[in-house]
PDB file of C-alpha atoms (C1' of nucleotides) in Angstrom:
ATOM      1  CA  MET J   1     -14.981  -2.846  -6.242  1.00  0.00           C
ATOM      2  CA  GLY J   2     -11.697  -1.262  -5.214  1.00  0.00           C
ATOM      3  CA  LEU J   3     -12.793  -0.567  -1.680  1.00  0.00           C
ATOM      4  CA  THR J   4     -11.306  -2.398   1.280  1.00  0.00           C
ATOM      5  CA  LYS J   5     -13.909  -4.087   3.496  1.00  0.00           C
ATOM      6  CA  SER J   6     -12.568  -2.697   6.754  1.00  0.00           C
ATOM      7  CA  GLU J   7     -15.654  -3.639   8.699  1.00  0.00           C
ATOM      8  CA  ILE J   8     -14.882  -7.343   8.650  1.00  0.00           C
ATOM      9  CA  PHE J   9     -11.467  -6.946  10.273  1.00  0.00           C
ATOM     10  CA  THR J  10     -10.411  -6.071  13.792  1.00  0.00           C
ATOM     11  CA  ASP J  11      -9.389  -2.562  14.791  1.00  0.00           C
ATOM     12  CA  GLU J  12      -5.855  -3.807  15.322  1.00  0.00           C
ATOM     13  CA  GLN J  13      -5.670  -5.221  11.821  1.00  0.00           C
ATOM     14  CA  ASN J  14      -7.071  -2.071  10.261  1.00  0.00           C
ATOM     15  CA  GLN J  15      -4.850   0.204  12.295  1.00  0.00           C
ATOM     16  CA  LEU J  16      -1.669  -1.674  11.530  1.00  0.00           C
ATOM     17  CA  SER J  17      -2.460  -1.887   7.840  1.00  0.00           C
ATOM     18  CA  THR J  18      -3.139   1.847   7.721  1.00  0.00           C
ATOM     19  CA  LEU J  19       0.238   2.644   9.281  1.00  0.00           C
ATOM     20  CA  LEU J  20       1.996   0.168   7.014  1.00  0.00           C
ATOM     21  CA  LYS J  21       0.329   1.576   3.929  1.00  0.00           C
ATOM     22  CA  ALA J  22       1.541   5.022   4.883  1.00  0.00           C
ATOM     23  CA  ILE J  23       5.160   3.904   4.879  1.00  0.00           C
ATOM     24  CA  ALA J  24       4.862   1.391   2.036  1.00  0.00           C
ATOM     25  CA  HIS J  25       6.188   3.723  -0.645  1.00  0.00           C
ATOM     26  CA  PRO J  26       9.835   4.295  -1.511  1.00  0.00           C
ATOM     27  CA  ALA J  27       9.425   8.066  -1.553  1.00  0.00           C
ATOM     28  CA  ARG J  28       7.896   8.069   1.891  1.00  0.00           C
ATOM     29  CA  ILE J  29      10.575   5.733   3.193  1.00  0.00           C
ATOM     30  CA  ALA J  30      13.184   8.087   1.759  1.00  0.00           C
ATOM     31  CA  ILE J  31      11.463  11.081   3.325  1.00  0.00           C
ATOM     32  CA  LEU J  32      11.338   9.394   6.727  1.00  0.00           C
ATOM     33  CA  GLN J  33      14.988   8.389   6.508  1.00  0.00           C
ATOM     34  CA  ARG J  34      15.888  11.950   5.636  1.00  0.00           C
ATOM     35  CA  ILE J  35      13.881  13.308   8.534  1.00  0.00           C
ATOM     36  CA  MET J  36      15.469  10.832  10.932  1.00  0.00           C
ATOM     37  CA  ILE J  37      19.009  11.617   9.827  1.00  0.00           C
ATOM     38  CA  SER J  38      18.743  15.346  10.323  1.00  0.00           C
ATOM     39  CA  ASN J  39      16.000  15.148  12.944  1.00  0.00           C
ATOM     40  CA  THR J  40      14.412  18.022  11.089  1.00  0.00           C
ATOM     41  CA  CYS J  41      13.695  18.580   7.475  1.00  0.00           C
ATOM     42  CA  ILE J  42      11.979  21.045   5.240  1.00  0.00           C
ATOM     43  CA  CYS J  43      10.063  20.231   2.121  1.00  0.00           C
ATOM     44  CA  GLY J  44      12.388  22.242  -0.092  1.00  0.00           C
ATOM     45  CA  ASP J  45      15.411  20.149   0.857  1.00  0.00           C
ATOM     46  CA  LEU J  46      13.536  17.031  -0.171  1.00  0.00           C
ATOM     47  CA  VAL J  47      12.568  18.516  -3.501  1.00  0.00           C
ATOM     48  CA  GLY J  48      16.249  19.046  -4.191  1.00  0.00           C
ATOM     49  CA  GLU J  49      17.324  15.610  -3.024  1.00  0.00           C
ATOM     50  CA  LEU J  50      14.630  13.243  -4.260  1.00  0.00           C
ATOM     51  CA  GLY J  51      13.751  13.451  -7.918  1.00  0.00           C
ATOM     52  CA  LEU J  52      10.092  14.279  -7.427  1.00  0.00           C
ATOM     53  CA  ALA J  53       8.140  17.449  -8.062  1.00  0.00           C
ATOM     54  CA  GLN J  54       7.331  19.778  -5.202  1.00  0.00           C
ATOM     55  CA  ALA J  55       3.619  19.020  -5.394  1.00  0.00           C
ATOM     56  CA  THR J  56       4.282  15.298  -5.182  1.00  0.00           C
ATOM     57  CA  ILE J  57       6.496  15.590  -2.122  1.00  0.00           C
ATOM     58  CA  SER J  58       4.017  17.860  -0.405  1.00  0.00           C
ATOM     59  CA  GLN J  59       1.384  15.219  -1.044  1.00  0.00           C
ATOM     60  CA  HIS J  60       3.539  12.434   0.423  1.00  0.00           C
ATOM     61  CA  LEU J  61       4.243  14.596   3.459  1.00  0.00           C
ATOM     62  CA  ARG J  62       0.547  15.130   3.950  1.00  0.00           C
ATOM     63  CA  GLU J  63      -0.090  11.391   3.813  1.00  0.00           C
ATOM     64  CA  LEU J  64       2.526  10.773   6.464  1.00  0.00           C
ATOM     65  CA  LYS J  65       1.028  13.558   8.533  1.00  0.00           C
ATOM     66  CA  THR J  66      -2.530  12.277   8.131  1.00  0.00           C
ATOM     67  CA  ALA J  67      -1.385   8.856   9.309  1.00  0.00           C
ATOM     68  CA  GLY J  68       0.125  10.574  12.337  1.00  0.00           C
ATOM     69  CA  ILE J  69       3.638   9.399  11.533  1.00  0.00           C
ATOM     70  CA  ILE J  70       5.118  12.866  11.208  1.00  0.00           C
ATOM     71  CA  GLN J  71       4.175  16.269  12.509  1.00  0.00           C
ATOM     72  CA  GLY J  72       5.117  19.686  11.212  1.00  0.00           C
ATOM     73  CA  THR J  73       5.481  23.174  12.574  1.00  0.00           C
ATOM     74  CA  VAL J  74       5.683  26.324  10.528  1.00  0.00           C
ATOM     75  CA  GLU J  75       9.090  27.993  10.680  1.00  0.00           C
ATOM     76  CA  GLY J  76       8.673  31.315   9.003  1.00  0.00           C
ATOM     77  CA  VAL J  77       8.157  30.648   5.352  1.00  0.00           C
ATOM     78  CA  SER J  78       9.080  26.979   5.524  1.00  0.00           C
ATOM     79  CA  VAL J  79       7.830  24.017   7.519  1.00  0.00           C
ATOM     80  CA  CYS J  80       9.795  21.794   9.868  1.00  0.00           C
ATOM     81  CA  TYR J  81       8.722  18.173   9.840  1.00  0.00           C
ATOM     82  CA  CYS J  82       9.720  15.539  12.330  1.00  0.00           C
ATOM     83  CA  ILE J  83       8.725  12.079  13.476  1.00  0.00           C
ATOM     84  CA  ASN J  84       5.756  11.806  15.827  1.00  0.00           C
ATOM     85  CA  PRO J  85       7.354   9.769  18.635  1.00  0.00           C
ATOM     86  CA  LYS J  86       4.061   8.422  19.892  1.00  0.00           C
ATOM     87  CA  THR J  87       2.965   6.960  16.577  1.00  0.00           C
ATOM     88  CA  TRP J  88       6.449   5.685  15.857  1.00  0.00           C
ATOM     89  CA  LYS J  89       6.522   3.803  19.154  1.00  0.00           C
ATOM     90  CA  SER J  90       3.047   2.453  18.500  1.00  0.00           C
ATOM     91  CA  LEU J  91       4.114   1.241  15.083  1.00  0.00           C
ATOM     92  CA  GLU J  92       7.193  -0.431  16.543  1.00  0.00           C
ATOM     93  CA  GLU J  93       5.084  -2.193  19.129  1.00  0.00           C
ATOM     94  CA  GLN J  94       2.325  -3.330  16.825  1.00  0.00           C
ATOM     95  CA  LEU J  95       4.802  -4.545  14.262  1.00  0.00           C
ATOM     96  CA  GLY J  96       6.882  -6.244  16.911  1.00  0.00           C
ATOM     97  CA  VAL J  97       3.916  -8.241  18.147  1.00  0.00           C
ATOM     98  CA  PHE J  98       2.943  -9.128  14.612  1.00  0.00           C
ATOM     99  CA  LEU J  99       6.387 -10.130  13.405  1.00  0.00           C
ATOM    100  CA  ARG J 100       7.370 -12.023  16.521  1.00  0.00           C
ATOM    101  CA  SER J 101       4.235 -14.122  16.482  1.00  0.00           C
ATOM    102  CA  TYR J 102       5.948 -16.243  13.859  1.00  0.00           C
ATOM    103  CA  LYS J 103       7.937 -19.030  15.464  1.00  0.00           C
ATOM    104  CA  GLY J 104      10.110 -20.104  12.616  1.00  0.00           C
ATOM    105  CA  GLU J 105      11.307 -23.403  14.050  1.00  0.00           C
ATOM    106  CA  THR J 106       8.758 -25.690  12.513  1.00  0.00           C
ATOM    107  CA  ALA J 107       8.308 -24.893   8.851  1.00  0.00           C
ATOM    108  CA  CYS J 108       5.542 -27.036   7.421  1.00  0.00           C
ATOM    109  CA  CYS J 109       6.007 -26.705   3.673  1.00  0.00           C
TER     110      CYS J 109
ATOM    111  CA  MET C   1       0.487   9.097 -13.711  1.00  0.00           C
ATOM    112  CA  GLY C   2      -0.194   6.510 -11.049  1.00  0.00           C
ATOM    113  CA  LEU C   3       3.157   4.831 -11.494  1.00  0.00           C
ATOM    114  CA  THR C   4       5.799   4.852  -8.796  1.00  0.00           C
ATOM    115  CA  LYS C   5       9.146   6.208  -9.953  1.00  0.00           C
ATOM    116  CA  SER C   6      11.188   3.311  -8.586  1.00  0.00           C
ATOM    117  CA  GLU C   7      14.286   4.244 -10.538  1.00  0.00           C
ATOM    118  CA  ILE C   8      15.019   7.262  -8.407  1.00  0.00           C
ATOM    119  CA  PHE C   9      15.168   5.289  -5.162  1.00  0.00           C
ATOM    120  CA  THR C  10      17.686   2.842  -3.759  1.00  0.00           C
ATOM    121  CA  ASP C  11      17.221  -0.910  -4.013  1.00  0.00           C
ATOM    122  CA  GLU C  12      16.793  -1.038  -0.250  1.00  0.00           C
ATOM    123  CA  GLN C  13      14.018   1.514  -0.308  1.00  0.00           C
ATOM    124  CA  ASN C  14      12.218  -0.221  -3.151  1.00  0.00           C
ATOM    125  CA  GLN C  15      12.610  -3.655  -1.608  1.00  0.00           C
ATOM    126  CA  LEU C  16      11.329  -2.614   1.788  1.00  0.00           C
ATOM    127  CA  SER C  17       8.377  -0.754   0.333  1.00  0.00           C
ATOM    128  CA  THR C  18       7.448  -3.784  -1.764  1.00  0.00           C
ATOM    129  CA  LEU C  19       7.419  -6.047   1.283  1.00  0.00           C
ATOM    130  CA  LEU C  20       5.487  -3.510   3.305  1.00  0.00           C
ATOM    131  CA  LYS C  21       2.928  -3.037   0.569  1.00  0.00           C
ATOM    132  CA  ALA C  22       2.345  -6.781   0.503  1.00  0.00           C
ATOM    133  CA  ILE C  23       1.384  -6.841   4.179  1.00  0.00           C
ATOM    134  CA  ALA C  24      -0.311  -3.442   4.249  1.00  0.00           C
ATOM    135  CA  HIS C  25      -3.834  -4.784   3.915  1.00  0.00           C
ATOM    136  CA  PRO C  26      -6.060  -5.993   6.743  1.00  0.00           C
ATOM    137  CA  ALA C  27      -7.042  -9.153   4.881  1.00  0.00           C
ATOM    138  CA  ARG C  28      -3.414 -10.075   4.289  1.00  0.00           C
ATOM    139  CA  ILE C  29      -2.531  -9.318   7.895  1.00  0.00           C
ATOM    140  CA  ALA C  30      -5.414 -11.554   8.973  1.00  0.00           C
ATOM    141  CA  ILE C  31      -4.260 -14.298   6.609  1.00  0.00           C
ATOM    142  CA  LEU C  32      -0.711 -14.129   7.932  1.00  0.00           C
ATOM    143  CA  GLN C  33      -1.894 -14.209  11.530  1.00  0.00           C
ATOM    144  CA  ARG C  34      -4.017 -17.228  10.734  1.00  0.00           C
ATOM    145  CA  ILE C  35      -1.110 -18.985   9.050  1.00  0.00           C
ATOM    146  CA  MET C  36       1.179 -18.247  11.976  1.00  0.00           C
ATOM    147  CA  ILE C  37      -1.274 -19.504  14.569  1.00  0.00           C
ATOM    148  CA  SER C  38      -1.822 -22.874  12.982  1.00  0.00           C
ATOM    149  CA  ASN C  39       1.519 -23.009  11.185  1.00  0.00           C
ATOM    150  CA  THR C  40      -0.429 -24.432   8.303  1.00  0.00           C
ATOM    151  CA  CYS C  41      -3.531 -23.234   6.638  1.00  0.00           C
ATOM    152  CA  ILE C  42      -5.504 -23.886   3.543  1.00  0.00           C
ATOM    153  CA  CYS C  43      -7.461 -21.428   1.495  1.00  0.00           C
ATOM    154  CA  GLY C  44     -10.789 -23.061   2.303  1.00  0.00           C
ATOM    155  CA  ASP C  45     -10.426 -22.417   6.018  1.00  0.00           C
ATOM    156  CA  LEU C  46      -9.846 -18.746   5.337  1.00  0.00           C
ATOM    157  CA  VAL C  47     -12.931 -18.432   3.163  1.00  0.00           C
ATOM    158  CA  GLY C  48     -14.982 -19.666   6.072  1.00  0.00           C
ATOM    159  CA  GLU C  49     -13.296 -17.435   8.635  1.00  0.00           C
ATOM    160  CA  LEU C  50     -12.763 -14.130   6.877  1.00  0.00           C
ATOM    161  CA  GLY C  51     -15.772 -12.606   5.214  1.00  0.00           C
ATOM    162  CA  LEU C  52     -14.293 -12.494   1.732  1.00  0.00           C
ATOM    163  CA  ALA C  53     -15.068 -14.454  -1.399  1.00  0.00           C
ATOM    164  CA  GLN C  54     -12.882 -17.376  -2.387  1.00  0.00           C
ATOM    165  CA  ALA C  55     -11.552 -15.558  -5.430  1.00  0.00           C
ATOM    166  CA  THR C  56     -10.536 -12.585  -3.345  1.00  0.00           C
ATOM    167  CA  ILE C  57      -8.668 -14.670  -0.799  1.00  0.00           C
ATOM    168  CA  SER C  58      -6.918 -16.619  -3.502  1.00  0.00           C
ATOM    169  CA  GLN C  59      -5.803 -13.302  -4.942  1.00  0.00           C
ATOM    170  CA  HIS C  60      -4.448 -12.057  -1.618  1.00  0.00           C
ATOM    171  CA  LEU C  61      -2.610 -15.347  -1.151  1.00  0.00           C
ATOM    172  CA  ARG C  62      -1.029 -14.947  -4.547  1.00  0.00           C
ATOM    173  CA  GLU C  63       0.134 -11.449  -3.684  1.00  0.00           C
ATOM    174  CA  LEU C  64       1.767 -12.682  -0.513  1.00  0.00           C
ATOM    175  CA  LYS C  65       3.342 -15.504  -2.467  1.00  0.00           C
ATOM    176  CA  THR C  66       4.609 -13.210  -5.230  1.00  0.00           C
ATOM    177  CA  ALA C  67       6.245 -11.007  -2.602  1.00  0.00           C
ATOM    178  CA  GLY C  68       7.915 -14.134  -1.245  1.00  0.00           C
ATOM    179  CA  ILE C  69       6.293 -13.796   2.155  1.00  0.00           C
ATOM    180  CA  ILE C  70       4.494 -17.128   2.032  1.00  0.00           C
ATOM    181  CA  GLN C  71       5.036 -20.363   0.160  1.00  0.00           C
ATOM    182  CA  GLY C  72       2.593 -23.119  -0.656  1.00  0.00           C
ATOM    183  CA  THR C  73       2.681 -26.791  -1.369  1.00  0.00           C
ATOM    184  CA  VAL C  74      -0.099 -28.822  -2.905  1.00  0.00           C
ATOM    185  CA  GLU C  75      -1.642 -31.327  -0.513  1.00  0.00           C
ATOM    186  CA  GLY C  76      -3.915 -33.447  -2.606  1.00  0.00           C
ATOM    187  CA  VAL C  77      -6.772 -31.261  -3.622  1.00  0.00           C
ATOM    188  CA  SER C  78      -5.947 -28.434  -1.228  1.00  0.00           C
ATOM    189  CA  VAL C  79      -2.895 -26.252  -0.723  1.00  0.00           C
ATOM    190  CA  CYS C  80      -0.849 -25.756   2.409  1.00  0.00           C
ATOM    191  CA  TYR C  81       0.519 -22.271   2.858  1.00  0.00           C
ATOM    192  CA  CYS C  82       3.123 -21.221   5.352  1.00  0.00           C
ATOM    193  CA  ILE C  83       5.479 -18.364   6.085  1.00  0.00           C
ATOM    194  CA  ASN C  84       8.689 -18.187   4.090  1.00  0.00           C
ATOM    195  CA  PRO C  85      11.198 -17.962   6.945  1.00  0.00           C
ATOM    196  CA  LYS C  86      13.875 -16.334   4.811  1.00  0.00           C
ATOM    197  CA  THR C  87      11.707 -13.442   3.661  1.00  0.00           C
ATOM    198  CA  TRP C  88      10.211 -13.052   7.098  1.00  0.00           C
ATOM    199  CA  LYS C  89      13.656 -12.716   8.641  1.00  0.00           C
ATOM    200  CA  SER C  90      14.695 -10.295   5.946  1.00  0.00           C
ATOM    201  CA  LEU C  91      11.618  -8.182   6.593  1.00  0.00           C
ATOM    202  CA  GLU C  92      12.324  -8.188  10.323  1.00  0.00           C
ATOM    203  CA  GLU C  93      15.871  -7.061   9.718  1.00  0.00           C
ATOM    204  CA  GLN C  94      15.114  -4.365   7.188  1.00  0.00           C
ATOM    205  CA  LEU C  95      12.297  -3.007   9.298  1.00  0.00           C
ATOM    206  CA  GLY C  96      14.421  -3.171  12.411  1.00  0.00           C
ATOM    207  CA  VAL C  97      17.122  -1.062  10.840  1.00  0.00           C
ATOM    208  CA  PHE C  98      14.577   1.387   9.534  1.00  0.00           C
ATOM    209  CA  LEU C  99      12.564   1.738  12.721  1.00  0.00           C
ATOM    210  CA  ARG C 100      15.545   1.881  15.039  1.00  0.00           C
ATOM    211  CA  SER C 101      17.225   4.634  13.067  1.00  0.00           C
ATOM    212  CA  TYR C 102      14.900   7.025  14.827  1.00  0.00           C
ATOM    213  CA  LYS C 103      16.426   8.285  18.042  1.00  0.00           C
ATOM    214  CA  GLY C 104      13.433   9.719  19.780  1.00  0.00           C
ATOM    215  CA  GLU C 105      15.279  11.709  22.444  1.00  0.00           C
ATOM    216  CA  THR C 106      15.415  15.064  20.768  1.00  0.00           C
ATOM    217  CA  ALA C 107      12.111  15.903  19.157  1.00  0.00           C
ATOM    218  CA  CYS C 108      12.409  19.141  17.191  1.00  0.00           C
ATOM    219  CA  CYS C 109       8.801  20.146  16.654  1.00  0.00           C
TER     220      CYS C 109
ATOM    221  C1'  DA P   1     -14.678 -41.474 -17.470  1.00  0.00           C
ATOM    222  C1'  DT P   2     -17.571 -38.868 -14.361  1.00  0.00           C
ATOM    223  C1'  DT P   3     -18.414 -36.415 -10.290  1.00  0.00           C
ATOM    224  C1'  DG P   4     -17.375 -33.617  -6.412  1.00  0.00           C
ATOM    225  C1'  DT P   5     -14.133 -30.666  -3.961  1.00  0.00           C
ATOM    226  C1'  DA P   6     -10.510 -27.183  -3.587  1.00  0.00           C
ATOM    227  C1'  DT P   7      -8.041 -23.604  -5.505  1.00  0.00           C
ATOM    228  C1'  DA P   8      -6.683 -20.526  -9.439  1.00  0.00           C
ATOM    229  C1'  DT P   9      -7.576 -17.442 -13.145  1.00  0.00           C
ATOM    230  C1'  DT P  10     -10.175 -14.197 -15.935  1.00  0.00           C
ATOM    231  C1'  DG P  11     -12.824 -10.256 -16.740  1.00  0.00           C
ATOM    232  C1'  DC P  12     -14.903  -6.503 -15.023  1.00  0.00           C
ATOM    233  C1'  DA P  13     -16.591  -2.441 -12.149  1.00  0.00           C
ATOM    234  C1'  DA P  14     -15.562   0.673  -8.496  1.00  0.00           C
ATOM    235  C1'  DT P  15     -12.318   3.060  -6.090  1.00  0.00           C
ATOM    236  C1'  DA P  16      -7.492   4.421  -4.745  1.00  0.00           C
ATOM    237  C1'  DT P  17      -2.831   5.897  -5.676  1.00  0.00           C
ATOM    238  C1'  DT P  18       0.864   8.323  -7.952  1.00  0.00           C
ATOM    239  C1'  DA P  19       2.617  12.182 -10.203  1.00  0.00           C
ATOM    240  C1'  DC P  20       2.628  16.780 -11.855  1.00  0.00           C
ATOM    241  C1'  DG P  21       1.378  21.474 -13.836  1.00  0.00           C
ATOM    242  C1'  DA P  22      -1.018  25.329 -12.511  1.00  0.00           C
ATOM    243  C1'  DT P  23      -2.465  28.048  -9.075  1.00  0.00           C
ATOM    244  C1'  DA P  24      -3.361  29.509  -4.324  1.00  0.00           C
ATOM    245  C1'  DT P  25      -1.705  30.638   0.197  1.00  0.00           C
ATOM    246  C1'  DT P  26       1.439  32.247   3.563  1.00  0.00           C
ATOM    247  C1'  DT P  27       5.204  34.743   5.334  1.00  0.00           C
ATOM    248  C1'  DA P  28       9.547  37.653   5.155  1.00  0.00           C
ATOM    249  C1'  DA P  29      11.840  41.076   3.188  1.00  0.00           C
ATOM    250  C1'  DA P  30      12.410  45.110   0.272  1.00  0.00           C
TER     251       DA P  30
ATOM    252  C1'  DT L   1       2.319  47.144  -0.393  1.00  0.00           C
ATOM    253  C1'  DT L   2       4.752  44.809  -3.845  1.00  0.00           C
ATOM    254  C1'  DT L   3       7.891  41.005  -4.471  1.00  0.00           C
ATOM    255  C1'  DA L   4      10.014  36.758  -3.739  1.00  0.00           C
ATOM    256  C1'  DA L   5      10.255  32.280  -1.555  1.00  0.00           C
ATOM    257  C1'  DA L   6       8.303  28.072   0.417  1.00  0.00           C
ATOM    258  C1'  DT L   7       4.398  25.015   0.808  1.00  0.00           C
ATOM    259  C1'  DA L   8      -0.207  23.611  -0.015  1.00  0.00           C
ATOM    260  C1'  DT L   9      -4.106  22.609  -2.820  1.00  0.00           C
ATOM    261  C1'  DC L  10      -6.688  21.665  -7.094  1.00  0.00           C
ATOM    262  C1'  DG L  11      -7.511  19.369 -11.210  1.00  0.00           C
ATOM    263  C1'  DT L  12      -6.344  15.852 -14.129  1.00  0.00           C
ATOM    264  C1'  DA L  13      -4.231  11.765 -16.446  1.00  0.00           C
ATOM    265  C1'  DA L  14      -2.313   7.301 -15.951  1.00  0.00           C
ATOM    266  C1'  DT L  15      -2.028   3.310 -13.484  1.00  0.00           C
ATOM    267  C1'  DA L  16      -2.934   0.196  -9.420  1.00  0.00           C
ATOM    268  C1'  DT L  17      -5.808  -2.065  -6.105  1.00  0.00           C
ATOM    269  C1'  DT L  18      -9.850  -4.326  -4.289  1.00  0.00           C
ATOM    270  C1'  DG L  19     -13.553  -7.425  -4.685  1.00  0.00           C
ATOM    271  C1'  DC L  20     -16.418 -10.672  -6.893  1.00  0.00           C
ATOM    272  C1'  DA L  21     -19.023 -13.718 -10.277  1.00  0.00           C
ATOM    273  C1'  DA L  22     -18.058 -16.855 -13.601  1.00  0.00           C
ATOM    274  C1'  DT L  23     -15.215 -20.053 -15.206  1.00  0.00           C
ATOM    275  C1'  DA L  24     -11.147 -22.970 -15.471  1.00  0.00           C
ATOM    276  C1'  DT L  25      -8.016 -26.235 -13.565  1.00  0.00           C
ATOM    277  C1'  DA L  26      -6.372 -30.062 -10.698  1.00  0.00           C
ATOM    278  C1'  DC L  27      -6.999 -33.917  -7.997  1.00  0.00           C
ATOM    279  C1'  DA L  28      -9.456 -37.868  -5.509  1.00  0.00           C
ATOM    280  C1'  DA L  29     -12.848 -40.892  -5.275  1.00  0.00           C
ATOM    281  C1'  DT L  30     -16.420 -43.386  -7.346  1.00  0.00           C
TER     282       DT L  30
END
DNA sequence: ATTGTATATTGCAATATTACGATATTTAAA
DNA sequence: TTTAAATATCGTAATATTGCAATATACAAT
């Protein structure tokens, strides 16, 4: 079908997978790294630095924004994007719980 | 196009996004949680517990296996899957570096 | 060898994602 | 108010993902 059956999973599972999907693309990882380094970033800079078209980068930015991972404010003719601290913290926490629930001592196979 | 331009990104970015994509699905998160809880798990159990068809679960398991996140050994007629500790640690590290590179103090927008 | 059980693979339909050119929108400056 | 610059949106093509029925494969027990 091509359509995830979200209704059979918990809210936590759906929420975490949505956040992960948003960052599970090299371009979006690169964008986030760039934003974190300068703690501010405009779309035009990214177009120069990554090798993707302006429309494509704008689209990736929108996906990150829709997921709540970044937020943007208009600065004259350009837009300043930065990390949304709340979502970032939430992602860190959810991922921490998930990753740390593996106790690696006793591998079974 | 529908095809990620991997060649313009670093190996680190591509590697992390590949691992993230593998776990960025509620069914695969549920499968991993189930594997971690019992530290052993066979496909049949999952078919009973999640609401997905056997073929679908088998497919998700294969994706996790291809990404190196789980490994499986044949146990008679069934298969025992468990976390691949090496990949799991690598994911924890890569994600840790990525997530912690955000210094939340000075939000700009 | 045949049967039953467990998992994998194949083939397919529906939907989602990625990328980009073309165009729209928005704002600042001339 | 025209022009230029920066982003956003639309439309579209190519590819990927999700899910499942049907079938294949592998093994254990009879």
